[in-house]
Amino acid sequence: MTSSSSPSQDTKRLAHTYPEALRADALMEEDVAWSSEIDGGRDGDQFDRSERAALRRVAGLSTELEDVTEVEYRQLRLERVVLVGVWTTGTAQDAENSLAELAALAETAGALVLDGVIQRRDKPDAATYIGSGKAAELRDVVLETGADTVICDGELSPGQLIQLEDVVKVKVIDRTALILDIFAQHAKSREGKAQVALAQMQYMLPRLRGWGQSLSRQMGGGRGGLATRGPGETKIETDRRRIREKMAKMRREIADMKTGREIKRQERRRNKVPSVAIAGYTNAGKSSLLNRLTGAGVLVENALFATLDPTVRRAETPSGRLYTLTDTVGFVRHLPHHLVEAFRSTMEEVGNSDLILHVVDGSHPNPEEQLAAVREVIRDVGATDVPEIVVVNKADAADPLVLQRLLRVEKRSIAVSARTGQGLEELLALIDNDLPRPSVEIEALVPYTHGKLVARAHTEGEVISEEHTAEGTLLKVRVHEELAADLAPYTPASAA
């Protein structure tokens, strides 16, 4: 009879012969202890179980240019990037500031910046963006640093992307793709996600690529026979057609959302509630200012484009007038036109407001460039006629000389600190003074049975004086024409 051993005895024997088998019970069931007889002849290096357990196939993180079809083990890590910019105009400091901003964008997207280079040219090279010689030097930098991605400080054409990738042999993206990626990470609302998806598809459409059989043509129209002689569509043409269909659907959805927001806006107009829009460069402190003025509780983070979705809150001036305060999406230099178009419905909040609080980071090395970049976008959305107050934020951390220069150049400006509360009372007084005032001044004795009119006078108008008499409430108010008509029957002239 063949003797049999217990499982515990087998484990001890294996542990004595192969120490690695001690960990077998704690790992995946399909893993077995390494054996020189079984595993010695295997092709290629074999990972230890602990190493295999620490590695996972991560979909969508591959930076190889080939179309990977085999199973791949790779370690989860940040993308390691090298930045490259072309300096065409301005000073060297301007070019370095632009590359520093690109580094901040890359870190916001979750990348690890290893190096940055700038190429001085009259204009970007039409083939490789930086020229063939500099592209070869960039390849050496990529090899030296071990980077797997190159980010260019500009929008590259599809041809430039392909040819630069052929030289550096790693993935190449441009500033536009990077900003779109950040927006995709930070969009939370249904409308924000739809707007970002539309912008991404607009950007992707001319940059689709195909490998191998992806470029083969499908059969022509019909189900066979005589109708199949046409050239048909290639796979890439099919993808483009599907993207166009998705874009059309997305535009319809955004238009429907725009209708809902327009209804709310008309309701505010009907109630004659003035609106104030907070606009400004990304990370200038717009959400912090909104929280300070209204207690909105919007996310505040030291990151670019931390908040994308507009937030509307009700606020009150020191004199008791109600108004709405809207936090809008942040702007940045060379904001992709895809985003401007996709977010146009959201940016209309700026154009339809009665006053713009233009927030600028006073601690930034070059705040004037931020002002110019934001005003360019404001001009694109048709809001140049809206009155503007320049709010120089972060005054507690800013250079006093920079603050003086900004306040001297910008005639309607004020220095504040959303963190410490400095200057906020003066800002509220400015808002109160600059908001549009009701056009009709009227005095009326409103009976106590019509208390709703008194409440409307407080919320929709500006109460100059109020006195409670035996006959009713004697009001002297400044109101809009519609409310003035409702108060007219109670004026002294009508009583006479």
Coordinates of N, CA, C and O in Angstrom, one line a residue, residues 415-484:
A415 N -6.9 96.4 -3.1 CA -6.1 95.3 -2.6 C -6.8 94.7 -1.4 O -7.2 95.3 -0.5
V416 N -6.9 93.3 -1.5 CA -7.6 92.6 -0.4 C -6.8 91.3 -0.1 O -5.9 90.9 -0.9
S417 N -7.2 90.6 1.0 CA -6.7 89.3 1.3 C -7.8 88.4 1.7 O -8.4 88.7 2.8
A418 N -8.2 87.5 0.9 CA -9.3 86.6 1.3 C -8.9 85.7 2.5 O -9.8 85.2 3.2
R419 N -7.6 85.5 2.8 CA -7.2 84.7 3.9 C -7.3 85.4 5.2 O -7.8 84.9 6.2
T420 N -6.9 86.7 5.2 CA -6.9 87.5 6.5 C -8.1 88.4 6.6 O -8.4 88.9 7.7
G421 N -8.8 88.6 5.5 CA -10.0 89.5 5.6 C -9.6 91.0 5.3 O -10.5 91.9 5.4
Q422 N -8.4 91.3 5.0 CA -7.9 92.7 4.7 C -8.7 93.2 3.5 O -8.7 92.6 2.5
G423 N -9.2 94.4 3.7 CA -9.8 95.1 2.5 C -11.2 94.7 2.1 O -11.8 95.2 1.2
L424 N -11.8 93.7 2.8 CA -13.1 93.1 2.4 C -14.2 94.1 2.6 O -15.2 94.2 1.8
E425 N -14.2 94.9 3.7 CA -15.2 95.9 4.0 C -15.2 97.0 2.9 O -16.3 97.4 2.5
E426 N -14.0 97.4 2.5 CA -13.9 98.4 1.5 C -14.4 97.8 0.1 O -15.1 98.6 -0.6
L427 N -14.2 96.5 -0.1 CA -14.7 95.9 -1.3 C -16.2 95.9 -1.3 O -16.8 96.2 -2.4
L428 N -16.8 95.5 -0.2 CA -18.3 95.5 -0.2 C -18.9 96.9 -0.4 O -19.9 97.0 -1.0
A429 N -18.2 97.9 0.1 CA -18.7 99.3 -0.1 C -18.6 99.6 -1.6 O -19.5 100.3 -2.1
L430 N -17.5 99.2 -2.2 CA -17.4 99.4 -3.7 C -18.5 98.7 -4.5 O -19.1 99.3 -5.4
I431 N -18.8 97.5 -4.1 CA -19.8 96.7 -4.8 C -21.2 97.4 -4.6 O -21.9 97.6 -5.6
D432 N -21.4 97.9 -3.4 CA -22.7 98.6 -3.1 C -22.8 99.8 -3.9 O -23.9 100.2 -4.5
N433 N -21.7 100.5 -4.1 CA -21.7 101.8 -4.9 C -21.8 101.6 -6.4 O -22.5 102.4 -7.1
D434 N -21.3 100.5 -6.9 CA -21.2 100.3 -8.3 C -22.4 99.5 -8.9 O -22.6 99.4 -10.1
L435 N -23.1 98.8 -8.0 CA -24.3 98.0 -8.5 C -25.3 99.0 -9.1 O -25.5 100.1 -8.5
P436 N -26.0 98.6 -10.1 CA -27.0 99.5 -10.7 C -28.1 99.8 -9.7 O -28.6 98.9 -9.0
R437 N -28.5 101.1 -9.6 CA -29.5 101.5 -8.6 C -30.8 101.6 -9.3 O -30.9 102.0 -10.5
P438 N -31.9 101.4 -8.6 CA -33.3 101.6 -9.1 C -33.4 103.1 -9.6 O -32.9 104.0 -9.0
S439 N -34.2 103.3 -10.6 CA -34.3 104.6 -11.3 C -35.3 105.5 -10.8 O -35.3 106.7 -11.0
V440 N -36.3 105.0 -10.0 CA -37.5 105.8 -9.6 C -37.5 106.0 -8.1 O -37.4 105.0 -7.4
E441 N -37.5 107.3 -7.7 CA -37.6 107.6 -6.3 C -39.1 107.9 -5.9 O -39.7 108.8 -6.6
I442 N -39.6 107.3 -4.9 CA -41.0 107.4 -4.7 C -41.3 107.4 -3.1 O -40.5 106.8 -2.4
E443 N -42.4 108.1 -2.7 CA -42.8 108.1 -1.3 C -44.2 107.6 -1.3 O -45.1 108.0 -2.0
A444 N -44.5 106.6 -0.4 CA -45.8 106.0 -0.4 C -46.1 105.6 1.1 O -45.3 105.3 1.9
L445 N -47.4 105.7 1.4 CA -48.0 105.2 2.7 C -48.7 103.9 2.4 O -49.8 103.9 1.9
V446 N -48.0 102.8 2.7 CA -48.5 101.5 2.4 C -49.3 101.0 3.6 O -48.8 100.9 4.7
P447 N -50.6 100.6 3.4 CA -51.4 100.0 4.5 C -50.8 98.7 5.0 O -50.0 98.0 4.3
Y448 N -51.0 98.5 6.3 CA -50.4 97.3 6.9 C -51.0 96.0 6.3 O -50.3 94.9 6.4
T449 N -52.1 96.1 5.6 CA -52.7 94.9 5.0 C -51.9 94.5 3.7 O -52.1 93.5 3.1
H450 N -51.0 95.4 3.2 CA -50.2 95.2 2.0 C -48.7 95.1 2.4 O -47.9 95.8 1.9
G451 N -48.4 94.2 3.4 CA -47.0 94.1 3.8 C -46.1 93.5 2.8 O -44.9 93.8 2.8
K452 N -46.7 92.8 1.8 CA -45.8 92.3 0.7 C -45.1 93.4 -0.1 O -44.0 93.2 -0.5
L453 N -45.8 94.5 -0.2 CA -45.2 95.6 -1.0 C -44.0 96.2 -0.2 O -43.0 96.5 -0.8
V454 N -44.1 96.3 1.1 CA -43.0 96.7 1.9 C -41.8 95.8 1.8 O -40.7 96.2 1.7
A455 N -42.1 94.5 1.8 CA -41.0 93.5 1.7 C -40.4 93.6 0.4 O -39.1 93.5 0.3
R456 N -41.1 93.8 -0.7 CA -40.6 93.9 -2.0 C -39.7 95.2 -2.1 O -38.6 95.2 -2.8
A457 N -40.1 96.2 -1.4 CA -39.3 97.5 -1.5 C -38.0 97.2 -0.8 O -36.9 97.8 -1.3
H458 N -37.9 96.4 0.2 CA -36.6 96.1 0.9 C -35.8 95.2 0.0 O -34.5 95.4 0.0
T459 N -36.3 94.2 -0.6 CA -35.5 93.2 -1.4 C -35.2 93.7 -2.8 O -34.1 93.4 -3.3
E460 N -36.1 94.4 -3.5 CA -35.9 94.8 -4.8 C -35.4 96.3 -5.0 O -34.9 96.7 -6.1
G461 N -35.6 97.1 -4.0 CA -35.3 98.5 -4.1 C -34.3 98.9 -3.0 O -33.7 98.1 -2.3
E462 N -34.2 100.2 -2.8 CA -33.3 100.8 -1.9 C -34.1 101.7 -1.0 O -34.6 102.7 -1.4
V463 N -34.3 101.3 0.3 CA -35.1 102.1 1.2 C -34.3 103.3 1.8 O -33.3 103.1 2.4
I464 N -34.8 104.5 1.5 CA -34.1 105.7 2.0 C -34.6 106.0 3.5 O -33.8 106.3 4.3
S465 N -35.9 105.9 3.7 CA -36.4 106.1 5.1 C -37.7 105.3 5.2 O -38.4 104.9 4.3
E466 N -38.0 104.9 6.5 CA -39.2 104.1 6.8 C -39.7 104.5 8.1 O -39.0 104.7 9.1
E467 N -41.1 104.8 8.2 CA -41.7 105.2 9.4 C -43.1 104.5 9.5 O -43.8 104.4 8.6
H468 N -43.3 104.0 10.7 CA -44.6 103.3 11.0 C -45.6 104.3 11.6 O -45.3 104.9 12.7
T469 N -46.7 104.5 10.9 CA -47.7 105.5 11.4 C -49.0 104.7 11.7 O -49.1 103.5 11.5
A470 N -50.0 105.4 12.1 CA -51.3 104.8 12.5 C -52.0 104.3 11.2 O -52.7 103.2 11.3
E471 N -51.8 104.9 10.1 CA -52.4 104.5 8.8 C -51.7 103.4 8.1 O -52.2 102.6 7.3
G472 N -50.4 103.3 8.3 CA -49.6 102.3 7.6 C -48.1 102.6 7.7 O -47.7 103.4 8.5
T473 N -47.3 102.0 6.8 CA -45.9 102.2 6.7 C -45.6 103.3 5.7 O -45.9 103.2 4.5
L474 N -44.9 104.4 6.2 CA -44.5 105.5 5.3 C -43.1 105.2 4.8 O -42.2 105.2 5.5
L475 N -43.0 105.0 3.5 CA -41.8 104.6 2.8 C -41.3 105.7 1.9 O -42.1 106.3 1.2
K476 N -40.0 105.9 2.0 CA -39.3 106.7 0.9 C -38.3 105.8 0.3 O -37.3 105.5 1.0
V477 N -38.5 105.4 -0.9 CA -37.7 104.4 -1.5 C -37.3 104.7 -2.9 O -37.9 105.6 -3.6
R478 N -36.2 104.0 -3.4 CA -35.8 104.1 -4.8 C -36.0 102.7 -5.4 O -35.3 101.8 -4.9
V479 N -36.9 102.6 -6.4 CA -37.3 101.3 -6.9 C -37.3 101.3 -8.4 O -37.1 102.4 -9.0
H480 N -37.4 100.2 -9.0 CA -37.5 100.1 -10.5 C -39.0 100.4 -10.9 O -39.9 100.5 -10.0
E481 N -39.2 100.6 -12.2 CA -40.4 101.1 -12.7 C -41.6 100.2 -12.4 O -42.7 100.7 -12.1
E482 N -41.4 98.9 -12.4 CA -42.5 97.9 -12.2 C -43.1 98.1 -10.7 O -44.3 98.2 -10.5
L483 N -42.1 98.1 -9.8 CA -42.5 98.2 -8.4 C -43.1 99.6 -8.1 O -44.0 99.8 -7.3
A484 N -42.6 100.6 -8.8 CA -43.1 102.0 -8.6 C -44.5 102.1 -9.1 O -45.4 102.8 -8.4

